[in-house]
CSV table of C-alpha atoms and ligand atoms in Angstrom, one decimal:
chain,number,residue,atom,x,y,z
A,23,UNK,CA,-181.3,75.5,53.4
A,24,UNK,CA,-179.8,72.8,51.2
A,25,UNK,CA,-177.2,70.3,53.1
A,26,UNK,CA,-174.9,67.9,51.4
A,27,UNK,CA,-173.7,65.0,53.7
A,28,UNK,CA,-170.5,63.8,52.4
A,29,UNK,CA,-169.2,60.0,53.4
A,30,UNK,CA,-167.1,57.4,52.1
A,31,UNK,CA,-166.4,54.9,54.6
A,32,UNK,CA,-168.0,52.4,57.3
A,33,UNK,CA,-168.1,54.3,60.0
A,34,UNK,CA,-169.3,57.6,58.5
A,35,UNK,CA,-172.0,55.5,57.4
A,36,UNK,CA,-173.1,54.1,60.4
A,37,UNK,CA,-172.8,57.7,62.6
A,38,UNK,CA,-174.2,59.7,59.8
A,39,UNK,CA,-177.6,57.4,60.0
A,40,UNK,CA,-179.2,59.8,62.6
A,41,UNK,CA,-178.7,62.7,60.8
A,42,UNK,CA,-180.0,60.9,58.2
A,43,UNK,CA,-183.1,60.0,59.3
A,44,UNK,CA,-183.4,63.3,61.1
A,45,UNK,CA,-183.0,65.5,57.9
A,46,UNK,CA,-185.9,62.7,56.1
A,47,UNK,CA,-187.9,63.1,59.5
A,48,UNK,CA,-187.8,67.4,59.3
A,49,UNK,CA,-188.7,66.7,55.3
A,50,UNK,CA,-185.4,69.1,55.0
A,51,UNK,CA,-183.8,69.4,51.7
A,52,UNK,CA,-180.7,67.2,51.3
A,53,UNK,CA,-178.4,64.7,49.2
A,54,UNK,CA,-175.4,62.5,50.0
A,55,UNK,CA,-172.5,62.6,48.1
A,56,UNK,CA,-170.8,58.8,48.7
A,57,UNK,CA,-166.3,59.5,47.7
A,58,UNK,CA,-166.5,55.3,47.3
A,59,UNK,CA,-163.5,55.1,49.3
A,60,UNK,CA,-165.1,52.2,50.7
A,61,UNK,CA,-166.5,50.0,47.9
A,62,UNK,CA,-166.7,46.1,48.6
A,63,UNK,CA,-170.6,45.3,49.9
A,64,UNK,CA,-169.8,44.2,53.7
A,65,UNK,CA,-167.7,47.9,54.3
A,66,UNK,CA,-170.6,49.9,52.3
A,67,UNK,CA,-174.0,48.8,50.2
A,68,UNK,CA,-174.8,46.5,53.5
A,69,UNK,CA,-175.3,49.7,56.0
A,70,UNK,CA,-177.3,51.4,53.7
A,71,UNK,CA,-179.8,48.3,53.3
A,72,UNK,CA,-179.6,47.1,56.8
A,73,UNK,CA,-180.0,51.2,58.5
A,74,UNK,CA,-182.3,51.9,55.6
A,75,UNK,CA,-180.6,54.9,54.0
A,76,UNK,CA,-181.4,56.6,51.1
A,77,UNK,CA,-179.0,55.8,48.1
A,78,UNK,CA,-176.2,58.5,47.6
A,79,UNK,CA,-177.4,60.6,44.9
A,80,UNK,CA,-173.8,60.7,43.8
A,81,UNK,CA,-171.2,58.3,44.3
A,82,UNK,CA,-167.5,59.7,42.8
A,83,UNK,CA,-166.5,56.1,43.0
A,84,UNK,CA,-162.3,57.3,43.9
A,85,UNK,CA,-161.7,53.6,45.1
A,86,UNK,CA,-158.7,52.6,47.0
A,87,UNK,CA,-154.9,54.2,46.9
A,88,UNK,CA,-152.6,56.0,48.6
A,89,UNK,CA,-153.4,58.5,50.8
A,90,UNK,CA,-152.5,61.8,47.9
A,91,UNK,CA,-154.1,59.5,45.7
A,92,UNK,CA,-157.4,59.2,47.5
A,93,UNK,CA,-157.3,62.7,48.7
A,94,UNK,CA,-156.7,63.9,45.4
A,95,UNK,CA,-159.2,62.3,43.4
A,96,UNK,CA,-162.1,63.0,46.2
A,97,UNK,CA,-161.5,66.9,46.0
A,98,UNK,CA,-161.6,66.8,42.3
A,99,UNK,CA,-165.1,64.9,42.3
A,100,UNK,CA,-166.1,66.7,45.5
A,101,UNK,CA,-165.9,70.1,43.7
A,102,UNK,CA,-167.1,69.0,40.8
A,103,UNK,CA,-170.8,68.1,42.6
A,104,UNK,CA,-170.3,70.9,44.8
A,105,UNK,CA,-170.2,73.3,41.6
A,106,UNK,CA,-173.5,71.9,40.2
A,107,UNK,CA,-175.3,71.8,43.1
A,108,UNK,CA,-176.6,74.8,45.3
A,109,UNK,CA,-175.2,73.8,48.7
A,110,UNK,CA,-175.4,75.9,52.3
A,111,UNK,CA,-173.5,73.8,54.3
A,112,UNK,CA,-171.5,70.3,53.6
A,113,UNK,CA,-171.4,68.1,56.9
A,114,UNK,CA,-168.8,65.5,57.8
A,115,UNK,CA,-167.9,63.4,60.2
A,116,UNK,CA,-164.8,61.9,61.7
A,117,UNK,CA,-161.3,61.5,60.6
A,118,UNK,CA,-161.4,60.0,57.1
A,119,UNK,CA,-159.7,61.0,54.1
A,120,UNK,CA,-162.9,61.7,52.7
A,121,UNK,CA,-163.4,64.0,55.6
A,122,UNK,CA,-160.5,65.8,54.8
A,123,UNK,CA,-161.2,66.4,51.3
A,124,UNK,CA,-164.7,67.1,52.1
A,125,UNK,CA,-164.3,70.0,54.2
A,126,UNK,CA,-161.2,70.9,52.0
A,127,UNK,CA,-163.1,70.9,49.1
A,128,UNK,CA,-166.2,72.8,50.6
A,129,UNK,CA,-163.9,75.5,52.5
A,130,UNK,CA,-162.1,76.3,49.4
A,131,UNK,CA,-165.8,76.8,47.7
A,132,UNK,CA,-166.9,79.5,50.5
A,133,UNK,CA,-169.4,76.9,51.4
A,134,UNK,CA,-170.0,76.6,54.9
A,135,UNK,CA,-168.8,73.1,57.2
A,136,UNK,CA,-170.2,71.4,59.6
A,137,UNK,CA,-167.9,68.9,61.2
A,138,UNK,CA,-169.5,66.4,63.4
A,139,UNK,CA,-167.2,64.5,66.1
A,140,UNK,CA,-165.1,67.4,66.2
A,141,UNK,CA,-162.6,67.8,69.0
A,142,UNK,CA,-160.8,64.3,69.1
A,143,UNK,CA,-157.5,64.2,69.6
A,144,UNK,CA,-155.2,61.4,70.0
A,145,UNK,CA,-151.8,63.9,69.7
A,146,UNK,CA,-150.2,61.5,67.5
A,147,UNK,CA,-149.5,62.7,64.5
A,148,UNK,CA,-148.0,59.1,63.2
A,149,UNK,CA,-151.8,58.9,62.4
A,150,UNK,CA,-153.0,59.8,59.6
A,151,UNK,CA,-156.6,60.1,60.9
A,152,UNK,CA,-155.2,62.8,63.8
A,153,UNK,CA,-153.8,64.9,60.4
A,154,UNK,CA,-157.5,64.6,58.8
A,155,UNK,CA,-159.1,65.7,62.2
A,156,UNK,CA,-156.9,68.8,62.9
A,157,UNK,CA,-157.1,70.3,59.6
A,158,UNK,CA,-160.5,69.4,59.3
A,159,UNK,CA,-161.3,70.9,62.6
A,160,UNK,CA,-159.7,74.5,61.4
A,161,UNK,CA,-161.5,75.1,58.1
A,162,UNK,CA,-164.6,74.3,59.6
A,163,UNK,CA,-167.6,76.6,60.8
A,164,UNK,CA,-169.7,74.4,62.7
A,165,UNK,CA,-167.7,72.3,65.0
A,166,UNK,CA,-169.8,69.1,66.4
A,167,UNK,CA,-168.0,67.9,69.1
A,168,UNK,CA,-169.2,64.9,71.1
A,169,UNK,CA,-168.3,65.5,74.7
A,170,UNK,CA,-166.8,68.6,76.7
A,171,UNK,CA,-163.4,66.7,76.5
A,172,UNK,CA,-162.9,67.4,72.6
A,173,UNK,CA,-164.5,70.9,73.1
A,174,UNK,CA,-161.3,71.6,75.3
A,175,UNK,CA,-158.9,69.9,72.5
A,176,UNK,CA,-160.2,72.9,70.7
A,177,UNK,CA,-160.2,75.6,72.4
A,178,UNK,CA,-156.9,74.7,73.4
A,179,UNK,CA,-156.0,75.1,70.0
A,180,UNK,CA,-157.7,78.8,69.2
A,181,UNK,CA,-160.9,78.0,68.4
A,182,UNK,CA,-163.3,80.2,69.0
A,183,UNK,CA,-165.9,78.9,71.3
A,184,UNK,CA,-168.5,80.4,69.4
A,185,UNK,CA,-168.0,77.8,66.8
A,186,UNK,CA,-168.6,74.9,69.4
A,187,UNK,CA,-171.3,72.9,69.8
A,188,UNK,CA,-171.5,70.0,72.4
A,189,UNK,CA,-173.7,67.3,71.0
A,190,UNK,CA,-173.1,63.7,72.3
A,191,UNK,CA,-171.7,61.3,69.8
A,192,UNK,CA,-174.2,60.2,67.1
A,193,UNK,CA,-173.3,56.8,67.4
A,194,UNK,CA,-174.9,56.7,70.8
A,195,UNK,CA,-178.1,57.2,68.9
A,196,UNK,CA,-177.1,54.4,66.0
A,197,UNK,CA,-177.0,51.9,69.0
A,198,UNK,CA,-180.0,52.8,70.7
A,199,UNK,CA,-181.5,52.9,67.0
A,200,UNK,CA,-180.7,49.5,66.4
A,201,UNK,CA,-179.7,47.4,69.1
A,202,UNK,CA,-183.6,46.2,69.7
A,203,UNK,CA,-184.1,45.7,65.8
A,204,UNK,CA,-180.3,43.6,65.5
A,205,UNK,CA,-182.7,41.2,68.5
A,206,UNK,CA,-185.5,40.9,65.7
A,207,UNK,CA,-183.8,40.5,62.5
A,208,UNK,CA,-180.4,39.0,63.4
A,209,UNK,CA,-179.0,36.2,65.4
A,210,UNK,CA,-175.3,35.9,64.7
A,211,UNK,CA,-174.4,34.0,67.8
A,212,UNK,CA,-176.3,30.9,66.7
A,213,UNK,CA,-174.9,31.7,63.0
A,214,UNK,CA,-171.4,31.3,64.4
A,215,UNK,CA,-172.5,28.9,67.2
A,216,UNK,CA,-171.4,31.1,70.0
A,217,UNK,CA,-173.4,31.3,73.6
A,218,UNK,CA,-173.6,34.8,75.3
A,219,UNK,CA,-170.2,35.7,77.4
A,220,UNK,CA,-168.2,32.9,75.9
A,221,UNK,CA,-166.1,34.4,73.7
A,222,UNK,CA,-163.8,37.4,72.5
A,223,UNK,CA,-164.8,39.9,69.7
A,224,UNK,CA,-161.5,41.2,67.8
A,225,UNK,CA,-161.4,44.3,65.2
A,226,UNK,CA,-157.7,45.5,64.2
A,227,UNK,CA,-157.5,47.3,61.1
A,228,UNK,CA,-155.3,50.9,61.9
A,229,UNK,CA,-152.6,51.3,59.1
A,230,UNK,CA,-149.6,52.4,62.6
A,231,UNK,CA,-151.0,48.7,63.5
A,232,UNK,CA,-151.3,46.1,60.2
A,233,UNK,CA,-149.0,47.7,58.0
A,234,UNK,CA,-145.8,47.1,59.5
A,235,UNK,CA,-145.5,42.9,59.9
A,236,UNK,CA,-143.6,43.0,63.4
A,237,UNK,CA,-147.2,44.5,65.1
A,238,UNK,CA,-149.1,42.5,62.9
A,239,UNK,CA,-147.2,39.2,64.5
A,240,UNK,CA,-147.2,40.7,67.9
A,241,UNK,CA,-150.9,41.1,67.8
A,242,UNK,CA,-151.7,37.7,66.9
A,243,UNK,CA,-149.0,36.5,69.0
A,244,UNK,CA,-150.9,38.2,71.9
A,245,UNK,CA,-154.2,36.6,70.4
A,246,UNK,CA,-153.0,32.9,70.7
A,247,UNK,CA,-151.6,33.9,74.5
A,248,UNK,CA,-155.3,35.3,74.9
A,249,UNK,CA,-156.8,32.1,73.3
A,250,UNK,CA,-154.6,29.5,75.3
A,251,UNK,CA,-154.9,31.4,78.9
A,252,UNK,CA,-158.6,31.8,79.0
A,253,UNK,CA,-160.0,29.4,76.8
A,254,UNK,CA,-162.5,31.4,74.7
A,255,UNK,CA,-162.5,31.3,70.8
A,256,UNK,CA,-161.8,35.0,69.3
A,257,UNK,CA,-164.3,35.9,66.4
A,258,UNK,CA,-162.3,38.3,64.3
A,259,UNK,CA,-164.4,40.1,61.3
A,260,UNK,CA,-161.3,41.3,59.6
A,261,UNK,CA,-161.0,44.5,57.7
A,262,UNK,CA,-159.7,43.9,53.8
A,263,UNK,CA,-156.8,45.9,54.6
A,264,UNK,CA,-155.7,44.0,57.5
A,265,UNK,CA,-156.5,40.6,55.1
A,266,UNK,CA,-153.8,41.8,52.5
A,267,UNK,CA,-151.5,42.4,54.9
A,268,UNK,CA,-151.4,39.1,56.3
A,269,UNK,CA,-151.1,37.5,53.2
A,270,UNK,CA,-148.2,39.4,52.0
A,271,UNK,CA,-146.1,38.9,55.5
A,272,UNK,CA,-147.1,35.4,55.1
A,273,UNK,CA,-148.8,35.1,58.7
A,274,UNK,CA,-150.7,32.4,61.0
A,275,UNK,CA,-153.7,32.8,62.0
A,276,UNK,CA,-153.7,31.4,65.9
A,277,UNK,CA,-155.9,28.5,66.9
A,278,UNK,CA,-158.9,29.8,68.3
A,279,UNK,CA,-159.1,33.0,66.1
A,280,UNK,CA,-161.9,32.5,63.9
A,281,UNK,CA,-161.6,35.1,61.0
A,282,UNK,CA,-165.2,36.1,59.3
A,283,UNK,CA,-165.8,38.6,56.7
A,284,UNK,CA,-166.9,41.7,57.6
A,285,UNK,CA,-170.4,42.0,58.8
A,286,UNK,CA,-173.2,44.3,59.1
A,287,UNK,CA,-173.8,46.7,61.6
A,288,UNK,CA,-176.8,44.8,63.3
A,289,UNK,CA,-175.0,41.5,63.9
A,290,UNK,CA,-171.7,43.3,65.1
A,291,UNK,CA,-173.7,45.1,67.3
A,292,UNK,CA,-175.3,41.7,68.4
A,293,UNK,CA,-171.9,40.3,68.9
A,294,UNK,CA,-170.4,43.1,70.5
A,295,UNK,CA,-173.4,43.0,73.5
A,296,UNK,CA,-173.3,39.5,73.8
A,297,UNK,CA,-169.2,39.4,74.2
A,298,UNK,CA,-167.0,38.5,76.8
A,299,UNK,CA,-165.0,41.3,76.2
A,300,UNK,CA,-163.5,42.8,72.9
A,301,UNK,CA,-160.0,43.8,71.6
A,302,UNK,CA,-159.9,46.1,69.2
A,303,UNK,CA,-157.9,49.5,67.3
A,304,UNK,CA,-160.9,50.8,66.0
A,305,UNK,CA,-162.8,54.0,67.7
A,306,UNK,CA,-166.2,53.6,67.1
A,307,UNK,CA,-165.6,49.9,68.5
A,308,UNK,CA,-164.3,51.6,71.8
A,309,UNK,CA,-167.0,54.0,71.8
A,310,UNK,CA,-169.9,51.2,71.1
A,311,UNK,CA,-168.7,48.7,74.0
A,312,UNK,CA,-168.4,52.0,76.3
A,313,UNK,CA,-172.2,52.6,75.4
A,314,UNK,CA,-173.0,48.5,75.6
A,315,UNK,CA,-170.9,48.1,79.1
A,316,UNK,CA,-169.0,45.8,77.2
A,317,UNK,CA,-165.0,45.8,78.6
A,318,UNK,CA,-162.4,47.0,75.5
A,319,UNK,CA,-159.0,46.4,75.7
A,320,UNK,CA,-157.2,48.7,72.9
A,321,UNK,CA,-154.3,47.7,71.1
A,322,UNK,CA,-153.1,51.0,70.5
A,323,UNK,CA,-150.8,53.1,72.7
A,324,UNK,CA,-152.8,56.5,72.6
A,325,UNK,CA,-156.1,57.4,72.1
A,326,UNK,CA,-158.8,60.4,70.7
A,327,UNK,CA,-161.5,58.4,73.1
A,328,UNK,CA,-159.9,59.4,76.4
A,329,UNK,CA,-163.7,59.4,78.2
A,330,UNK,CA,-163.7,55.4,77.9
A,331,UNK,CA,-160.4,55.3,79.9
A,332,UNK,CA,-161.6,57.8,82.4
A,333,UNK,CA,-165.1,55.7,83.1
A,334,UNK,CA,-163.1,52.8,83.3
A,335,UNK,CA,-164.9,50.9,80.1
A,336,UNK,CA,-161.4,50.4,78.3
A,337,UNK,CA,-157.7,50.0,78.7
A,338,UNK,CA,-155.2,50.9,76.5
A,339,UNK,CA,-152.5,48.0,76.1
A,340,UNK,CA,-150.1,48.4,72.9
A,341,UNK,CA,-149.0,45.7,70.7
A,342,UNK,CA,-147.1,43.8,72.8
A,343,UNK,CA,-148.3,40.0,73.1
A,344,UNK,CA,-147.9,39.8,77.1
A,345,UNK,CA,-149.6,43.1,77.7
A,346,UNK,CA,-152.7,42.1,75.9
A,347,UNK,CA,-153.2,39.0,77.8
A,348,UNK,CA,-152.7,41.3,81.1
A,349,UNK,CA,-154.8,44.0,79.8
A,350,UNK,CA,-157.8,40.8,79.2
A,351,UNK,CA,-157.0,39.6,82.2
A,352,UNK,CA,-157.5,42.8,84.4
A,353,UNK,CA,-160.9,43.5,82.2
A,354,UNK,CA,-162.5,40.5,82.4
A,355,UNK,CA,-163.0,40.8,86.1
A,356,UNK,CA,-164.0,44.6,85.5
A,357,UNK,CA,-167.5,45.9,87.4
A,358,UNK,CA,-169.3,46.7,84.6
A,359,UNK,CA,-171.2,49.9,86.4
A,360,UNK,CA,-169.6,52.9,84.4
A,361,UNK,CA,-172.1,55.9,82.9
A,362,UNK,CA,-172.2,56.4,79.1
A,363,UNK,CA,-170.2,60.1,78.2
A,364,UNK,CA,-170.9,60.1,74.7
A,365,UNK,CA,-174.4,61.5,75.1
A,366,UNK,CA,-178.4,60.2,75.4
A,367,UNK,CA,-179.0,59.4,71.6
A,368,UNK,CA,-179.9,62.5,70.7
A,369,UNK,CA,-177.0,63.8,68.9
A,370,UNK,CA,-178.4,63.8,65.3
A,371,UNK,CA,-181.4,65.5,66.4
A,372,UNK,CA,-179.3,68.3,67.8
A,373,UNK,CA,-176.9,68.7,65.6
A,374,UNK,CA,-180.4,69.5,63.0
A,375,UNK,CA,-181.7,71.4,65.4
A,376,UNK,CA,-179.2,73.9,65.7
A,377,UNK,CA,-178.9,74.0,61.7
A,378,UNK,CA,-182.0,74.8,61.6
A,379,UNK,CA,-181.9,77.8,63.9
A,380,UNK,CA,-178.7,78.8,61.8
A,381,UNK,CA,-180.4,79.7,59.2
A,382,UNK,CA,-178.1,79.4,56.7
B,24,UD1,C1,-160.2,54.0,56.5
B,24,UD1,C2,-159.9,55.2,57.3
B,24,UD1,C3,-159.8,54.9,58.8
B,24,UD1,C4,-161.1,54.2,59.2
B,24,UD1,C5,-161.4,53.0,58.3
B,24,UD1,C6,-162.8,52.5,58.6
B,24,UD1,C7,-158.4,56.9,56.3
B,24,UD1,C8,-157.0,57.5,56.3
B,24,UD1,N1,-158.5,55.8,57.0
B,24,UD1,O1,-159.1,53.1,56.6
B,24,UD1,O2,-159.6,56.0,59.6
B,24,UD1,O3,-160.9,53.7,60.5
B,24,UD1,O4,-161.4,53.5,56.9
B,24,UD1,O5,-162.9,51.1,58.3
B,24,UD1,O6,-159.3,57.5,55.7
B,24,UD1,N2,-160.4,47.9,50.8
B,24,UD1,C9,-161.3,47.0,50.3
B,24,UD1,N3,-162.6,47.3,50.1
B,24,UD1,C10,-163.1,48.6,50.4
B,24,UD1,C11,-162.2,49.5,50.9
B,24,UD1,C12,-160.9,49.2,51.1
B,24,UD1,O7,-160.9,45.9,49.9
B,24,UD1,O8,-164.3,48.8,50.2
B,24,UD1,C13,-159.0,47.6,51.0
B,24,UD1,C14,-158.1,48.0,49.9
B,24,UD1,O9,-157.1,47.0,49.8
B,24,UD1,C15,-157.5,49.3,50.5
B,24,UD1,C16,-157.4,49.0,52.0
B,24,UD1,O10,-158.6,48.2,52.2
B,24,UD1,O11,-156.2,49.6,50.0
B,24,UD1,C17,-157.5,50.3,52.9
B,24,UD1,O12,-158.6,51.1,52.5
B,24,UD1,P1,-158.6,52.7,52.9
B,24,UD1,O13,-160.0,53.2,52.6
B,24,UD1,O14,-157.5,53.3,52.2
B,24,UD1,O15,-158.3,52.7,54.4
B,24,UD1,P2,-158.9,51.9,55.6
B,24,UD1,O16,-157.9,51.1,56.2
B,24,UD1,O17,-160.2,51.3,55.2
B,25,UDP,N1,-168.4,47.3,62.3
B,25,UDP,C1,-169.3,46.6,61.5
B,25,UDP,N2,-168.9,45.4,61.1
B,25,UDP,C2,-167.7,44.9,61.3
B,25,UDP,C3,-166.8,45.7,62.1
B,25,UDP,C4,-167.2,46.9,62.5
B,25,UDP,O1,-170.5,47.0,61.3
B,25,UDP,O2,-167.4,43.8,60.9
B,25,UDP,C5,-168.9,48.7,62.7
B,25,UDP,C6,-168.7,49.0,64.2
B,25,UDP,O3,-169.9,48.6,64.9
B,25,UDP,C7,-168.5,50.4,64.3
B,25,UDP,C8,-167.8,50.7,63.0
B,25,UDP,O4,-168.0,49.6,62.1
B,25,UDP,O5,-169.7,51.2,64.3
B,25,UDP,C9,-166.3,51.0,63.2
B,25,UDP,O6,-165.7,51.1,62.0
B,25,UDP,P1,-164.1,50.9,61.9
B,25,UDP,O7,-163.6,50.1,63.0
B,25,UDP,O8,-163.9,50.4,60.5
B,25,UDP,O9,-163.6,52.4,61.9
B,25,UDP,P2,-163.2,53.4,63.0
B,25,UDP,O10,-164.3,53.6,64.0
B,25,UDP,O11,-161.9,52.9,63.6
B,25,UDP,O12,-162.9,54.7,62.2
């Protein structure tokens, strides 16, 4: 059985890094194909150093562009590889556009897929992410889907059953991974001159979100309310995208916001666990403070982690400046005594498991 793992972007990184380390621990015979649709060191080259990943053995280096553009150029390169190499099975994961062309590319080739984090569904289709998943999710032969919740997504779409596997999420393991290492090799609080609980951790990068300049203003408007009610600094590694956005609307950044480049998974993690409470758009960043009991208020009006809201570990608040300093308000003074859904940190090792008794 040969398997190509194909990634492009931060978070595939990060929740590909069990499987990883599975398919190096079962000596199984592998290579990763890296699209390059993330590029700059602190979105890609830092997670392969700091999880200690094997270099891709091919990088098709498509870069940034729009989304036909990306898409486009990643099938090309995809199929090329995919020609050369012998390949029983291509695994993905999430909602990228280098998951779409991944699977695309692969399905077209008669080569099987395996699609890990299969299921989510956030039913708006204004995403593009919710596009990548659905069509991702029906070429595929191997769906991975994190919790029973995204197994019902789809079978309530046609899928057979058959198909389904119910792992956990792998970024469950990437936490449990690396939480105790981030204590030994990182100290970011001290870096930043933060003490534990006394401040807010922001991430807001979703295109519905920073791409249009009202949200973007009603976001940091909501910030500053945030900053002035309660009196905490917000530590904000902002995502490149969301950086050229506020430069071309021309935008303040609120006192008390303190913007830092992006950082590595170990001292995010580290500032995550250590947080008062964090804001965010991003999914992994709801599912990681959901595993790390941390309270999340989303910006967003929807979305594809619906387990967080039904444990209690997040709310769901919108753009709109008054509702997040509500939403922060009602979470701070949350119980903090809600149980994990996304799995016991074993998801990589069955997802290779069951490959293994596939025999491809
Ligand atoms: C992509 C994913 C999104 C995921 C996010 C993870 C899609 C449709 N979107 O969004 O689901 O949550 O990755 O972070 O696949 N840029 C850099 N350096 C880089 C990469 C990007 O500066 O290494 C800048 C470029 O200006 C680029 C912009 O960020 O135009 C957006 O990058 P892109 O990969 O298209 O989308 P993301 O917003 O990163
Ligand atoms: N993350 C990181 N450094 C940062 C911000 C986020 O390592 O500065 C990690 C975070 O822990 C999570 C992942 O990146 O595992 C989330 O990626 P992102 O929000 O870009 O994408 P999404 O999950 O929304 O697709």
């Amino acid at each position: 059985m040969k398997i190509s793992i194909i990634l492009g972007t931060r978070p595939e990184i990060i929740k590909m890094s069990s499987i990883v380390r599975e398919l190096e621990e079962r000596s199984l015979d592998y290579f990763v194909l890296h699209t390059g649709q993330h590029y700059s060191y602190n979105l890609d080259k830092i997670f392969f150093e700091e999880l200690e990943l094997p270099l891709p053995k091919y990088n098709i280096d498509v870069g940034s562009g729009t989304h036909a553009e990306e898409t486009g150029k990643m099938l090309i390169g995809i199929e090329k590889v995919l020609q050369k190499e012998d390949v029983n099975i291509v695994l993905v994961e999430g909602d990228t556009n280098t998951v779409l062309a991944g699977a695309l590319a692969s399905a077209k080739l008669f080569i099987k897929v395996g699609h890990v984090e299969s299921g989510l569904r956030s039913f708006d289709r204004g995403m593009p992410e919710e596009i990548n998943r659905v069509i991702t999710d029906h070429i595929s032969d191997f769906l991975f889907a994190p919790t029973n919740v995204a197994k019902e997504n789809l079978l309530n779409e046609g899928i057979d059953d058959n198909k389904i596997i119910v792992t956990g999420n792998t970024i469950v393991d990437a936490v449990y991974q690396n939480l105790e290492i981030a204590k030994r090799k990182v100290d970011i609080l001290n870096k930043l001159k933060m003490s534990p609980k006394k401040y807010l951790l922001a991430t807001i990068h979703r295109q519905e979100n920073v791409d249009v300049k009202e949200k973007l203003q009603n976001i940091l408007d909501g910030f500053r309310f945030v900053c002035n009610e309660f009196d905490l600094p917000i530590i904000y590694p902002i995502h490149p995208r969301t950086m050229k956005r506020l430069k071309e609307f021309k935008l303040e950044i609120p006192k008390g916001v303190k913007l830092v480049e992006p950082i590595g998974f170990l001292e995010f993690l580290q500032l995550e666990a250590q947080a008062a409470l964090v804001l965010t758009d991003s999914g992994g960043v709801q599912e990681e403070t959901c595993i790390l009991k941390i309270p999340c208020v989303t910006l967003r009006d929807n979305t594809e982690r619906p387990e967080t809201l039904e444990v209690g570990s997040n709310m769901l608040v919108g753009t709109n400046p008054e509702k997040i300093v509500d939403g922060v308000r009602m979470m701070l003074n949350k119980a903090r005594n809600w149980d994990n859904p996304f799995g016991d940190g074993t998801s990589g090792k069955k997802i290779l498991k069951f490959l293994e008794g596939a025999k491809l």
